[in-house]
Amino acid sequence: MRLLCLFFILLCLGSASLYAQVVNIESARMQTDSVRFVLSNDFSFRYNDNDGNYIFEVSDAIYTQLKSKDFRKLYFFLANFGLIRSKGEDFSNNWLVHLRFNYRLTRVIRLETFVQSQGNQLLDVSGRHLLGAGLRFRAIATERVRLYLANSYMYELEISDALNQNFYNHRNNTYMSFSVELPKSKITITNILYYQPLYRDISNYNISEQFKIEVPLNEKISVNSSFYYYFDSQTPGNRSQYTSTFYIGIGINI
């Protein structure tokens, strides 16, 4: 059954490319409440040369999660890098670092604070730095199905190398996270949707979404396939931009 599902995923997404500009942090936090420490790394590499015309692709994402003994405090760190290059020209060049602290206020409500820094040299917003805080609500939490809703405030610094300008913004951050683990096969399906409008102009917003399927091969190794989408309704260049990516990779969990 697992081999059949894996074959189907590879068949559907066999032409996938590497990594997206935006990595949804929530997908890396899909751990059970009984797990105190998690360390995981996803790596992908490709080099193709056709008579001197080459394409070089590499991506790596590492994250770790640590909970206190009473499970009230959670510390989370994530870093990733993605590059696609051909003959000295970059078709994708992005990175992200994220640090988050999560504190349980009640059985269903948690306080979250976070800092984040990310960059993409190919978009109008070449650098983005965030500082935020808010609340996270657990709507459904069964053994196999989880649904979380959250809302927070973000202070944002956008850097545009193309315009040689910096922009300071106040944004609202709302997200919904859903995950389900299929019985017997233990295949996990996750979907996370973010909506981030400016407080002064809600027509200026960012949307990002990740749909992910993870197929475990054994207790330590899994194959995962993801679709990422990011949309910026109004960049510093007064235009809209989007990016979408299919991704297939190997995951190692410790």
Short mmCIF file of C-alpha atoms in Angstrom, two decimals:
data_model
loop_
_atom_site.label_atom_id
_atom_site.label_comp_id
_atom_site.label_asym_id
_atom_site.label_seq_id
_atom_site.Cartn_x
_atom_site.Cartn_y
_atom_site.Cartn_z
CA MET A 1 0.00 0.00 0.00
CA ARG A 2 2.80 2.44 0.88
CA LEU A 3 4.71 1.68 -2.31
CA LEU A 4 1.56 2.21 -4.36
CA CYS A 5 0.90 5.60 -2.72
CA LEU A 6 4.53 6.61 -3.18
CA PHE A 7 4.40 5.67 -6.88
CA PHE A 8 1.22 7.72 -7.34
CA ILE A 9 2.78 10.81 -5.73
CA LEU A 10 5.95 10.56 -7.79
CA LEU A 11 3.90 10.06 -10.96
CA CYS A 12 1.78 13.16 -10.29
CA LEU A 13 4.68 15.40 -9.24
CA GLY A 14 7.56 13.92 -11.17
CA SER A 15 8.41 17.24 -12.82
CA ALA A 16 8.55 19.05 -9.49
CA SER A 17 11.09 21.77 -8.79
CA LEU A 18 12.79 22.71 -5.54
CA TYR A 19 11.50 24.67 -2.57
CA ALA A 20 9.27 27.70 -2.43
CA GLN A 21 10.01 31.28 -1.41
CA VAL A 22 7.86 31.01 1.67
CA VAL A 23 8.14 28.05 4.02
CA ASN A 24 5.08 27.70 6.20
CA ILE A 25 6.39 27.33 9.72
CA GLU A 26 3.29 25.49 10.87
CA SER A 27 4.04 22.40 8.76
CA ALA A 28 7.26 21.85 10.67
CA ARG A 29 5.44 21.86 14.01
CA MET A 30 3.10 18.93 13.36
CA GLN A 31 4.28 16.89 16.32
CA THR A 32 2.22 15.09 18.94
CA ASP A 33 1.80 16.66 22.36
CA SER A 34 3.86 13.87 23.95
CA VAL A 35 7.01 14.66 21.94
CA ARG A 36 9.44 16.93 23.81
CA PHE A 37 12.36 17.09 21.38
CA VAL A 38 12.35 16.96 17.57
CA LEU A 39 15.21 17.39 15.11
CA SER A 40 14.58 17.01 11.39
CA ASN A 41 16.39 17.76 8.15
CA ASP A 42 15.11 17.74 4.55
CA PHE A 43 17.76 17.88 1.81
CA SER A 44 17.51 17.78 -1.97
CA PHE A 45 20.21 18.09 -4.67
CA ARG A 46 20.30 17.92 -8.45
CA TYR A 47 22.88 18.63 -11.16
CA ASN A 48 22.15 18.23 -14.86
CA ASP A 49 24.59 19.00 -17.72
CA ASN A 50 23.61 18.82 -21.39
CA ASP A 51 26.66 19.61 -23.55
CA GLY A 52 27.73 22.46 -21.27
CA ASN A 53 24.23 23.72 -20.49
CA TYR A 54 23.86 22.89 -16.83
CA ILE A 55 21.28 23.32 -14.10
CA PHE A 56 22.35 23.16 -10.46
CA GLU A 57 19.68 22.81 -7.76
CA VAL A 58 20.08 22.45 -4.01
CA SER A 59 17.81 22.98 -1.01
CA ASP A 60 18.08 22.21 2.66
CA ALA A 61 15.76 22.80 5.61
CA ILE A 62 16.51 22.00 9.23
CA TYR A 63 14.25 22.51 12.22
CA THR A 64 14.25 21.64 15.86
CA GLN A 65 11.61 21.81 18.58
CA LEU A 66 12.02 21.61 22.35
CA LYS A 67 9.26 21.51 24.99
CA SER A 68 9.61 22.06 28.73
CA LYS A 69 8.98 19.17 31.13
CA ASP A 70 5.48 20.45 31.93
CA PHE A 71 4.78 20.95 28.16
CA ARG A 72 3.71 24.57 28.77
CA LYS A 73 6.70 26.14 26.98
CA LEU A 74 7.81 25.39 23.44
CA TYR A 75 10.92 26.64 21.65
CA PHE A 76 11.13 26.27 17.89
CA PHE A 77 13.86 27.05 15.35
CA LEU A 78 13.87 26.65 11.56
CA ALA A 79 16.36 27.57 8.83
CA ASN A 80 16.32 26.79 5.12
CA PHE A 81 18.05 27.64 1.87
CA GLY A 82 17.11 27.06 -1.78
CA LEU A 83 19.10 27.74 -4.96
CA ILE A 84 18.56 27.01 -8.68
CA ARG A 85 21.37 28.23 -10.95
CA SER A 86 22.40 27.89 -14.59
CA LYS A 87 25.54 29.44 -16.12
CA GLY A 88 25.90 31.96 -13.31
CA GLU A 89 22.25 33.08 -13.49
CA ASP A 90 19.97 32.38 -10.53
CA PHE A 91 16.42 31.20 -11.22
CA SER A 92 15.76 30.81 -7.49
CA ASN A 93 17.79 32.08 -4.54
CA ASN A 94 16.05 32.24 -1.18
CA TRP A 95 16.66 31.66 2.52
CA LEU A 96 14.73 31.85 5.78
CA VAL A 97 15.47 31.80 9.54
CA HIS A 98 12.64 31.58 12.09
CA LEU A 99 12.64 31.48 15.90
CA ARG A 100 9.43 31.08 17.91
CA PHE A 101 8.38 30.82 21.56
CA ASN A 102 5.02 29.28 22.46
CA TYR A 103 3.44 29.31 25.96
CA ARG A 104 0.29 27.40 26.95
CA LEU A 105 -2.22 29.67 28.72
CA THR A 106 -5.11 27.18 28.85
CA ARG A 107 -5.87 23.74 27.41
CA VAL A 108 -6.81 25.27 24.05
CA ILE A 109 -5.08 28.70 23.97
CA ARG A 110 -1.38 29.45 23.58
CA LEU A 111 0.60 32.69 23.45
CA GLU A 112 3.08 32.95 20.56
CA THR A 113 5.99 35.34 19.95
CA PHE A 114 8.34 35.07 16.99
CA VAL A 115 11.12 36.69 14.95
CA GLN A 116 11.82 35.87 11.32
CA SER A 117 14.24 36.91 8.59
CA GLN A 118 13.99 35.83 4.97
CA GLY A 119 15.25 36.82 1.55
CA ASN A 120 14.60 36.23 -2.14
CA GLN A 121 16.90 38.00 -4.57
CA LEU A 122 14.53 37.53 -7.53
CA LEU A 123 11.46 39.37 -6.18
CA ASP A 124 10.68 43.05 -5.60
CA VAL A 125 10.90 42.36 -1.85
CA SER A 126 14.44 40.98 -1.63
CA GLY A 127 14.45 40.93 2.19
CA ARG A 128 11.72 40.63 4.82
CA HIS A 129 12.18 40.81 8.60
CA LEU A 130 9.36 40.22 11.10
CA LEU A 131 8.67 40.58 14.80
CA GLY A 132 5.27 39.39 16.04
CA ALA A 133 3.05 38.11 18.85
CA GLY A 134 -0.45 36.70 19.15
CA LEU A 135 -2.74 33.84 20.21
CA ARG A 136 -3.14 30.31 18.86
CA PHE A 137 -6.33 28.28 19.38
CA ARG A 138 -6.67 24.51 19.25
CA ALA A 139 -10.03 23.80 17.61
CA ILE A 140 -9.66 20.03 17.06
CA ALA A 141 -7.03 17.76 18.60
CA THR A 142 -7.68 14.05 18.22
CA GLU A 143 -5.15 11.29 17.71
CA ARG A 144 -5.31 11.63 13.93
CA VAL A 145 -6.96 14.99 13.16
CA ARG A 146 -5.77 18.45 14.22
CA LEU A 147 -7.10 21.92 13.45
CA TYR A 148 -5.51 25.15 14.73
CA LEU A 149 -6.53 28.78 14.27
CA ALA A 150 -4.33 31.76 15.14
CA ASN A 151 -4.15 35.53 14.94
CA SER A 152 -1.21 37.82 15.65
CA TYR A 153 0.31 41.25 15.11
CA MET A 154 3.48 41.62 13.02
CA TYR A 155 5.94 44.50 12.67
CA GLU A 156 7.53 44.14 9.25
CA LEU A 157 10.60 45.55 7.52
CA GLU A 158 10.61 45.06 3.74
CA ILE A 159 13.83 45.67 1.82
CA SER A 160 13.74 46.29 -1.92
CA ASP A 161 17.15 46.19 -3.59
CA ALA A 162 15.51 47.00 -6.94
CA LEU A 163 14.16 50.32 -5.61
CA ASN A 164 16.92 50.84 -3.03
CA GLN A 165 14.28 51.49 -0.35
CA ASN A 166 13.09 50.12 2.98
CA PHE A 167 9.43 49.88 4.00
CA TYR A 168 8.13 49.61 7.58
CA ASN A 169 4.70 48.00 7.96
CA HIS A 170 2.18 46.83 10.56
CA ARG A 171 0.43 43.64 9.45
CA ASN A 172 -2.18 41.29 10.79
CA ASN A 173 -1.33 37.58 10.56
CA THR A 174 -4.15 35.01 10.48
CA TYR A 175 -3.62 31.35 9.74
CA MET A 176 -5.45 28.04 9.73
CA SER A 177 -3.63 24.74 10.04
CA PHE A 178 -5.18 21.35 9.36
CA SER A 179 -3.57 17.90 9.45
CA VAL A 180 -4.81 14.32 9.28
CA GLU A 181 -2.99 11.01 9.61
CA LEU A 182 -4.49 8.14 7.64
CA PRO A 183 -4.92 4.88 9.57
CA LYS A 184 -2.67 1.88 8.87
CA SER A 185 -0.55 3.63 6.21
CA LYS A 186 0.36 6.51 8.59
CA ILE A 187 0.40 8.87 5.62
CA THR A 188 0.08 12.47 6.84
CA ILE A 189 -1.75 15.20 4.90
CA THR A 190 -1.26 18.80 5.97
CA ASN A 191 -2.68 22.09 4.69
CA ILE A 192 -1.77 25.53 6.04
CA LEU A 193 -3.20 28.85 4.85
CA TYR A 194 -1.87 32.31 5.85
CA TYR A 195 -3.53 35.70 5.24
CA GLN A 196 -1.52 38.85 6.09
CA PRO A 197 -3.09 42.25 5.28
CA LEU A 198 -1.77 45.68 6.23
CA TYR A 199 -3.74 47.35 9.01
CA ARG A 200 -3.82 50.68 7.15
CA ASP A 201 -4.80 49.13 3.81
CA ILE A 202 -6.40 45.68 3.79
CA SER A 203 -6.21 45.58 -0.02
CA ASN A 204 -2.44 45.21 0.44
CA TYR A 205 -2.03 41.63 1.61
CA ASN A 206 0.05 38.47 1.35
CA ILE A 207 -1.38 34.97 1.01
CA SER A 208 0.62 31.78 1.34
CA GLU A 209 -0.46 28.17 1.33
CA GLN A 210 1.20 24.80 1.65
CA PHE A 211 -0.30 21.41 0.88
CA LYS A 212 1.92 18.51 1.94
CA ILE A 213 1.75 14.71 1.83
CA GLU A 214 4.29 12.71 3.84
CA VAL A 215 4.73 8.97 3.26
CA PRO A 216 6.83 7.18 5.93
CA LEU A 217 9.15 4.46 4.65
CA ASN A 218 10.25 3.54 8.17
CA GLU A 219 10.50 5.21 11.60
CA LYS A 220 13.35 7.54 10.53
CA ILE A 221 12.94 8.14 6.79
CA SER A 222 9.99 9.48 4.83
CA VAL A 223 9.19 10.78 1.35
CA ASN A 224 7.30 14.06 1.25
CA SER A 225 5.63 15.90 -1.59
CA SER A 226 4.47 19.52 -1.27
CA PHE A 227 2.80 22.31 -3.20
CA TYR A 228 3.65 25.87 -2.13
CA TYR A 229 1.93 29.06 -3.23
CA TYR A 230 2.68 32.68 -2.31
CA PHE A 231 0.94 35.84 -3.53
CA ASP A 232 1.81 39.48 -2.80
CA SER A 233 -1.05 41.76 -3.86
CA GLN A 234 1.10 44.93 -3.95
CA THR A 235 4.89 44.94 -4.02
CA PRO A 236 7.07 48.06 -3.56
CA GLY A 237 7.13 48.24 -7.37
CA ASN A 238 3.30 48.72 -7.35
CA ARG A 239 2.55 45.38 -8.93
CA SER A 240 1.43 41.94 -7.77
CA GLN A 241 3.75 38.94 -7.67
CA TYR A 242 3.31 35.26 -7.01
CA THR A 243 5.40 32.12 -6.82
CA SER A 244 4.37 28.47 -6.80
CA THR A 245 6.46 25.33 -6.44
CA PHE A 246 6.07 21.57 -6.46
CA TYR A 247 8.58 19.81 -4.24
CA ILE A 248 9.54 16.17 -3.66
CA GLY A 249 12.11 15.29 -1.05
CA ILE A 250 13.47 12.83 1.48
CA GLY A 251 12.98 13.53 5.18
CA ILE A 252 15.17 12.25 8.04
CA ASN A 253 13.67 12.46 11.52
CA ILE A 254 15.50 12.02 14.80
#
